[in-house]
Structure formats: structure tokens, C-alpha cells
Amino acid sequence: MATNTQENLKEWERNNPKYAFLTERRHHRHAFYRGLVERDDIVEPDFDDDGYNSVYSTDSAEESEQEHTKKTVLGKFARKRFEGMLRALSGKRGELARCMTFSLEHAEAAREVSDIIISSLLVDSTPVPRKIARLHLICDILHNSAAPVPSAWKFRQEFQSRLGIVFDHFSTIYHSFPGRITAETFKKQITSVVDIWEDWIVFAPEFTTELRARLDGTAHAELKADQQDENDGATFETQLAYASRFKAKSFQPAQEPAPSVPQEAHKDGDGVDWYAHRRNGCRWCTT
């Protein structure tokens, strides 16, 4: 049934440029589309940004749970605590440090931890400052992924396979702002993080270039199409699990104090710019 619908849609819209991604392999949305219709695994429920929230929560049952849970997955209590931490995240240094520490302590479950963070970034109703704070959490985790912690290195590949759809979501937000100044302020918050990744050489230059292009909403995939085989979808396998359903009408940028975020998001009470500090080489200043 689904196959017939796909074929009929391709036929009906074959001359409509808006649906070019259905048939053109080089289109920057084609891999995402193909992954959605071909996946056969169960997608976890969307992240719920409403509910219990506390960065400083603990659960005595979590220690007992760890004894009966595989290290490659989060237990029920651990997952609940981490989701509560993400809901409470505002970008303060101590909050980021706690969330990062949780992530590294559960590095063997890097895939699930990454899934949760990415899902939380794609919630349409989440305020922009909280989205930025969660992006900074990814930045902290990536910075410390070279630490001598078992499986910490996995976070690089896990986030790389997922960040593309996040930047597509950011692009939708960026282009939804009614005012250019507010839009550019938001964009600068995102690109400043990409700048840091490039300084640290966290990802290959081609990947960060792609992220910038996706933020702008341009078709960057053509640059790599000639180098990618038709069936080469390994890099995107997990990323394709996510679909951004952001609606401009549900987002109210006028209510968000976006201009204040760049000045405050990376600073603690004494006014120290901690991201600039880490950018200058301190790996452990968030621990």
C-alpha cells in the first residue's frame, strides 16, 4: 500500500520541483526521505519537554538498576533522570557540567544518550535558549570525547550521524524569524559552535561545511554526490530516524530573549567566558 502511494506521488509530482527529492538522488533531502520510508525498526517516542525537570536530581533505585541492565542501554530510572536534567538545562556552567558528566559516565550507551539529546533538540515548542543550551551540551561532550573514559570516543560518530537533521531544524527556525537582526543573532549562536568544532578538528571540514550549508538551507549534498555510491547510507543510518515537524506558526520568536543568549550562555556568575576558555585548550574546565 505504502509503495503504491509512493509511486503514485512520484508520478503526480514528477514535474513539481518541490518534490524533486523523491526521485533525484543528488537532492539534499533524498537520503533523508529514503531513510524514512525504508526503515523497519521501531522509532522511540518523541522527547516530551513537559514534566519533571531537575539538573540536580538523584535516584537511589538507579544504582540497583545498573546491576541488572546492560551497559549499552540506559535503565528506566537513568533515562528518566537524564530527561529531567535536559528539561531543566538553561546553559549555566554547572548544569552543563552535570549533564556532560552523566553522558560520559554512560558512554557505553552513547547511542541512546545521543538519541535523547537529539530528540530533545527537535521539539517544536522548546524555547530557543534551551535549544542553544542543549547544543552547548553536545559541544561539551564532544570536547571531552577524547578523555580516557571507556567508549567516550563513540559520541563523535553518534552525533555526526545525527547532527544533519538538527541543523535542518535550526534552518527552519532561522528562516522563521520575522526580523533579520534576531535571525542573524540566532544564526551566530549556532555557527559559533561550529567554529569551535573546526578549531578542535572534531569533524572533517567537509562535514562542518555541510552543517553550515544546511543551516542556510542550501543544497550542499551535490558536493558529495559524485563520491557517494547509490547504496552508501551508513553515515546517515541513524540520522534518518528523525523528522523535524517544526511549524513557523507554533514558534514565537518575539517571546524569546534571543539577543541576550550569546552574552550569558557561556558565562558563569563571575563573567568568565567558559567557551572561550575551553577554546584556548582547557579540556577539563567543565568537570
Coordinates of C-alpha atoms in Angstrom, one line a residue:
M1 CA 0.0 0.0 0.0
A2 CA 2.7 2.4 1.0
T3 CA 4.8 1.5 -2.1
N4 CA 1.8 2.3 -4.4
T5 CA 1.3 5.6 -2.7
Q6 CA 5.0 6.5 -3.2
E7 CA 4.9 5.6 -6.8
N8 CA 1.6 7.5 -7.4
L9 CA 3.1 10.5 -5.7
K10 CA 6.2 10.4 -7.8
E11 CA 4.1 10.2 -10.9
W12 CA 1.8 13.0 -9.9
E13 CA 4.5 15.4 -8.9
R14 CA 7.3 14.4 -11.3
N15 CA 7.3 18.0 -12.8
N16 CA 6.9 19.7 -9.4
P17 CA 10.4 21.0 -8.2
K18 CA 9.1 20.9 -4.6
Y19 CA 9.0 17.1 -4.8
A20 CA 12.3 16.6 -6.7
F21 CA 13.8 14.9 -3.6
L22 CA 11.5 11.9 -4.3
T23 CA 13.5 10.9 -7.5
E24 CA 16.7 12.9 -7.7
R25 CA 19.5 11.1 -5.8
R26 CA 21.6 14.2 -5.6
H27 CA 18.9 16.3 -3.9
H28 CA 19.9 17.2 -0.4
R29 CA 16.7 15.8 1.0
H30 CA 16.7 12.5 -0.9
A31 CA 18.7 10.5 1.6
F32 CA 16.5 11.7 4.4
Y33 CA 13.4 10.8 2.5
R34 CA 14.7 7.3 1.6
G35 CA 15.7 6.6 5.2
L36 CA 12.2 7.4 6.4
V37 CA 10.3 5.2 4.0
E38 CA 12.8 2.3 4.2
R39 CA 13.4 2.0 7.9
D40 CA 12.0 -1.1 9.6
D41 CA 13.0 -0.6 13.2
I42 CA 10.8 1.0 15.9
V43 CA 11.3 4.7 16.5
E44 CA 11.4 5.8 20.1
P45 CA 8.6 8.2 21.2
D46 CA 9.3 11.9 20.8
F47 CA 11.0 13.7 23.6
D48 CA 8.5 15.2 26.0
D49 CA 9.7 18.6 27.1
D50 CA 6.9 18.9 29.7
G51 CA 7.2 17.1 33.0
Y52 CA 9.7 16.6 35.8
N53 CA 12.8 18.7 35.5
S54 CA 15.9 18.9 37.7
V55 CA 19.6 19.0 36.9
Y56 CA 20.4 18.0 40.5
S57 CA 18.1 15.0 40.8
T58 CA 19.3 11.6 42.1
D59 CA 17.5 8.3 42.3
S60 CA 18.6 5.6 44.8
A61 CA 16.9 3.0 42.6
E62 CA 19.3 3.8 39.8
E63 CA 22.3 2.1 41.4
S64 CA 20.3 -1.1 41.9
E65 CA 19.0 -0.9 38.3
Q66 CA 22.5 -0.7 36.9
E67 CA 23.3 -4.2 38.3
H68 CA 20.5 -5.7 36.1
T69 CA 20.8 -3.5 33.0
K70 CA 23.2 -3.9 30.0
K71 CA 25.8 -1.1 29.9
T72 CA 24.9 -0.3 26.3
V73 CA 21.5 0.9 27.3
L74 CA 20.1 3.3 29.9
G75 CA 17.9 1.8 32.6
K76 CA 14.4 3.2 33.1
F77 CA 15.4 5.4 36.1
A78 CA 18.6 6.6 34.5
R79 CA 16.8 7.6 31.4
K80 CA 14.1 9.4 33.4
R81 CA 16.7 11.3 35.4
F82 CA 18.6 12.4 32.2
E83 CA 15.4 13.6 30.5
G84 CA 14.7 15.6 33.7
M85 CA 18.1 17.1 33.5
L86 CA 17.7 18.1 29.9
R87 CA 14.3 19.8 30.6
A88 CA 16.0 21.9 33.3
L89 CA 19.0 22.8 31.3
S90 CA 19.4 26.6 30.9
G91 CA 23.0 26.9 29.8
K92 CA 24.7 27.6 33.2
R93 CA 28.1 26.1 33.6
G94 CA 27.2 23.8 36.5
E95 CA 24.2 22.4 34.7
L96 CA 26.2 21.7 31.5
A97 CA 28.9 20.0 33.6
R98 CA 26.3 17.7 35.3
C99 CA 24.7 16.7 32.0
M100 CA 28.1 16.1 30.4
T101 CA 29.3 14.0 33.4
F102 CA 26.1 11.9 33.2
S103 CA 26.8 11.4 29.4
L104 CA 30.4 10.3 29.9
E105 CA 29.5 8.0 32.8
H106 CA 27.1 6.3 30.5
A107 CA 29.3 6.4 27.4
E108 CA 28.8 2.8 26.6
A109 CA 25.2 3.7 26.0
A110 CA 26.3 6.6 23.7
R111 CA 23.8 5.7 21.1
E112 CA 20.8 6.1 23.4
V113 CA 22.2 9.2 25.1
S114 CA 22.7 10.8 21.8
D115 CA 19.2 9.8 20.7
I116 CA 17.7 11.5 23.7
I117 CA 19.7 14.7 23.3
I118 CA 18.9 14.9 19.5
S119 CA 15.2 14.2 20.1
S120 CA 15.1 17.0 22.7
L121 CA 16.5 19.4 20.2
L122 CA 13.8 18.7 17.7
V123 CA 10.8 19.5 19.9
D124 CA 9.0 22.3 18.2
S125 CA 7.7 24.1 21.3
T126 CA 11.1 24.2 23.1
P127 CA 12.3 27.8 23.7
V128 CA 15.3 28.8 21.6
P129 CA 17.6 29.4 24.6
R130 CA 17.0 25.9 25.8
K131 CA 17.8 24.5 22.3
I132 CA 21.1 26.5 22.3
A133 CA 21.9 25.2 25.8
R134 CA 21.5 21.6 24.6
L135 CA 23.7 22.3 21.6
H136 CA 26.3 23.6 24.0
L137 CA 25.9 20.3 25.9
I138 CA 26.8 18.4 22.7
C139 CA 29.8 20.7 22.3
D140 CA 31.0 19.8 25.8
I141 CA 30.5 16.1 25.3
L142 CA 32.4 16.2 22.0
H143 CA 35.2 18.2 23.6
N144 CA 35.6 15.5 26.3
S145 CA 35.1 12.6 23.9
A146 CA 38.9 12.1 23.7
A147 CA 39.1 11.7 27.5
P148 CA 40.4 8.3 28.8
V149 CA 36.8 7.1 29.6
P150 CA 35.7 3.8 28.1
S151 CA 33.6 4.3 25.0
A152 CA 33.7 8.1 25.2
W153 CA 35.0 8.2 21.6
K154 CA 31.7 6.8 20.4
F155 CA 30.0 10.1 20.9
R156 CA 31.7 11.7 17.9
Q157 CA 30.4 9.1 15.4
E158 CA 27.0 9.0 17.1
F159 CA 26.5 12.8 16.9
Q160 CA 27.9 13.0 13.4
S161 CA 25.2 10.7 12.2
R162 CA 22.5 12.8 13.8
L163 CA 23.5 16.5 13.6
G164 CA 22.4 17.0 10.0
I165 CA 18.7 16.8 10.8
V166 CA 19.3 19.1 13.8
F167 CA 20.8 21.7 11.5
D168 CA 17.9 21.3 9.1
H169 CA 15.6 22.0 12.1
F170 CA 17.7 25.1 13.0
S171 CA 17.4 26.3 9.4
T172 CA 13.6 26.2 9.7
I173 CA 13.8 28.3 12.9
Y174 CA 16.3 30.7 11.4
H175 CA 14.2 31.4 8.4
S176 CA 11.0 31.7 10.5
F177 CA 12.2 34.8 12.4
P178 CA 10.4 37.9 11.1
G179 CA 13.3 40.3 11.9
R180 CA 16.7 40.0 10.3
I181 CA 18.7 41.1 13.4
T182 CA 17.1 38.4 15.5
A183 CA 17.6 35.8 12.8
E184 CA 21.3 36.7 12.5
T185 CA 21.7 36.6 16.2
F186 CA 20.3 33.1 16.4
K187 CA 22.5 32.0 13.4
K188 CA 25.6 33.4 15.1
Q189 CA 24.9 31.3 18.2
I190 CA 24.8 28.2 16.0
T191 CA 27.8 29.0 13.8
S192 CA 30.0 29.9 16.8
V193 CA 29.7 26.3 18.0
V194 CA 30.6 25.1 14.5
D195 CA 33.6 27.4 14.6
I196 CA 34.7 25.7 17.8
W197 CA 34.3 22.2 16.3
E198 CA 36.5 23.3 13.4
D199 CA 39.2 24.7 15.8
W200 CA 39.2 21.4 17.7
I201 CA 39.1 19.4 14.4
V202 CA 36.3 17.4 15.9
F203 CA 34.8 16.6 12.5
A204 CA 36.2 16.6 8.9
P205 CA 36.0 20.0 7.2
E206 CA 33.6 18.6 4.7
F207 CA 31.1 17.8 7.4
T208 CA 31.2 21.2 9.2
T209 CA 30.8 22.8 5.7
E210 CA 27.7 20.7 5.2
L211 CA 26.3 21.7 8.6
R212 CA 26.7 25.4 7.7
A213 CA 25.0 24.8 4.3
R214 CA 22.1 23.0 5.9
L215 CA 21.7 25.9 8.4
D216 CA 21.5 28.2 5.4
G217 CA 19.0 25.9 3.8
T218 CA 21.2 25.3 0.7
A219 CA 21.6 22.1 -1.3
H220 CA 25.0 21.0 -0.2
A221 CA 24.6 17.3 -0.9
E222 CA 25.6 17.8 -4.5
L223 CA 29.2 18.5 -3.5
K224 CA 29.5 14.9 -2.2
A225 CA 27.1 13.1 -4.6
D226 CA 29.7 12.0 -7.1
Q227 CA 31.8 10.5 -4.3
Q228 CA 28.9 8.6 -2.7
D229 CA 27.5 5.3 -4.0
E230 CA 23.8 4.9 -4.5
N231 CA 23.6 2.5 -1.6
D232 CA 26.0 4.2 0.7
G233 CA 23.8 5.3 3.5
A234 CA 25.9 4.2 6.5
T235 CA 26.7 7.6 7.7
F236 CA 23.1 8.6 7.7
E237 CA 21.6 5.4 9.0
T238 CA 20.7 6.7 12.5
Q239 CA 20.2 10.3 11.5
L240 CA 17.3 9.3 9.2
A241 CA 15.3 8.2 12.2
Y242 CA 14.3 11.8 12.9
A243 CA 11.9 14.1 11.2
S244 CA 11.6 17.7 12.1
R245 CA 8.0 18.9 12.2
F246 CA 8.7 22.4 13.2
K247 CA 6.0 24.9 12.2
A248 CA 6.8 28.5 12.0
K249 CA 3.3 29.4 13.3
S250 CA 4.0 27.5 16.5
F251 CA 7.2 29.4 17.2
Q252 CA 7.0 32.9 18.7
P253 CA 10.5 34.4 18.5
A254 CA 9.3 37.7 19.9
Q255 CA 8.9 35.9 23.3
E256 CA 12.4 34.6 23.3
P257 CA 15.3 36.8 24.7
A258 CA 17.5 35.7 21.8
P259 CA 19.8 38.7 21.8
S260 CA 20.8 38.1 25.4
V261 CA 21.9 34.4 24.9
P262 CA 25.4 35.0 23.4
Q263 CA 26.4 37.1 26.3
E264 CA 25.1 34.9 29.0
A265 CA 25.0 31.3 27.8
H266 CA 28.7 30.6 28.2
K267 CA 29.4 32.6 31.3
D268 CA 29.1 31.9 35.0
G269 CA 28.5 34.3 37.8
D270 CA 31.8 35.9 37.7
G271 CA 31.5 36.8 34.0
V272 CA 34.1 34.3 32.7
D273 CA 33.6 33.2 29.1
W274 CA 34.0 29.5 29.6
Y275 CA 33.7 28.6 25.9
A276 CA 36.5 30.9 25.0
H277 CA 38.4 29.4 27.9
R278 CA 37.9 25.9 26.5
R279 CA 38.6 27.1 23.0
N280 CA 42.0 28.1 24.2
G281 CA 42.7 24.5 25.3
C282 CA 41.3 23.6 28.7
R283 CA 39.7 20.3 28.3
W284 CA 38.5 19.8 31.8
C285 CA 37.1 23.2 32.9
T286 CA 33.6 21.9 32.9
T287 CA 34.3 18.9 35.1

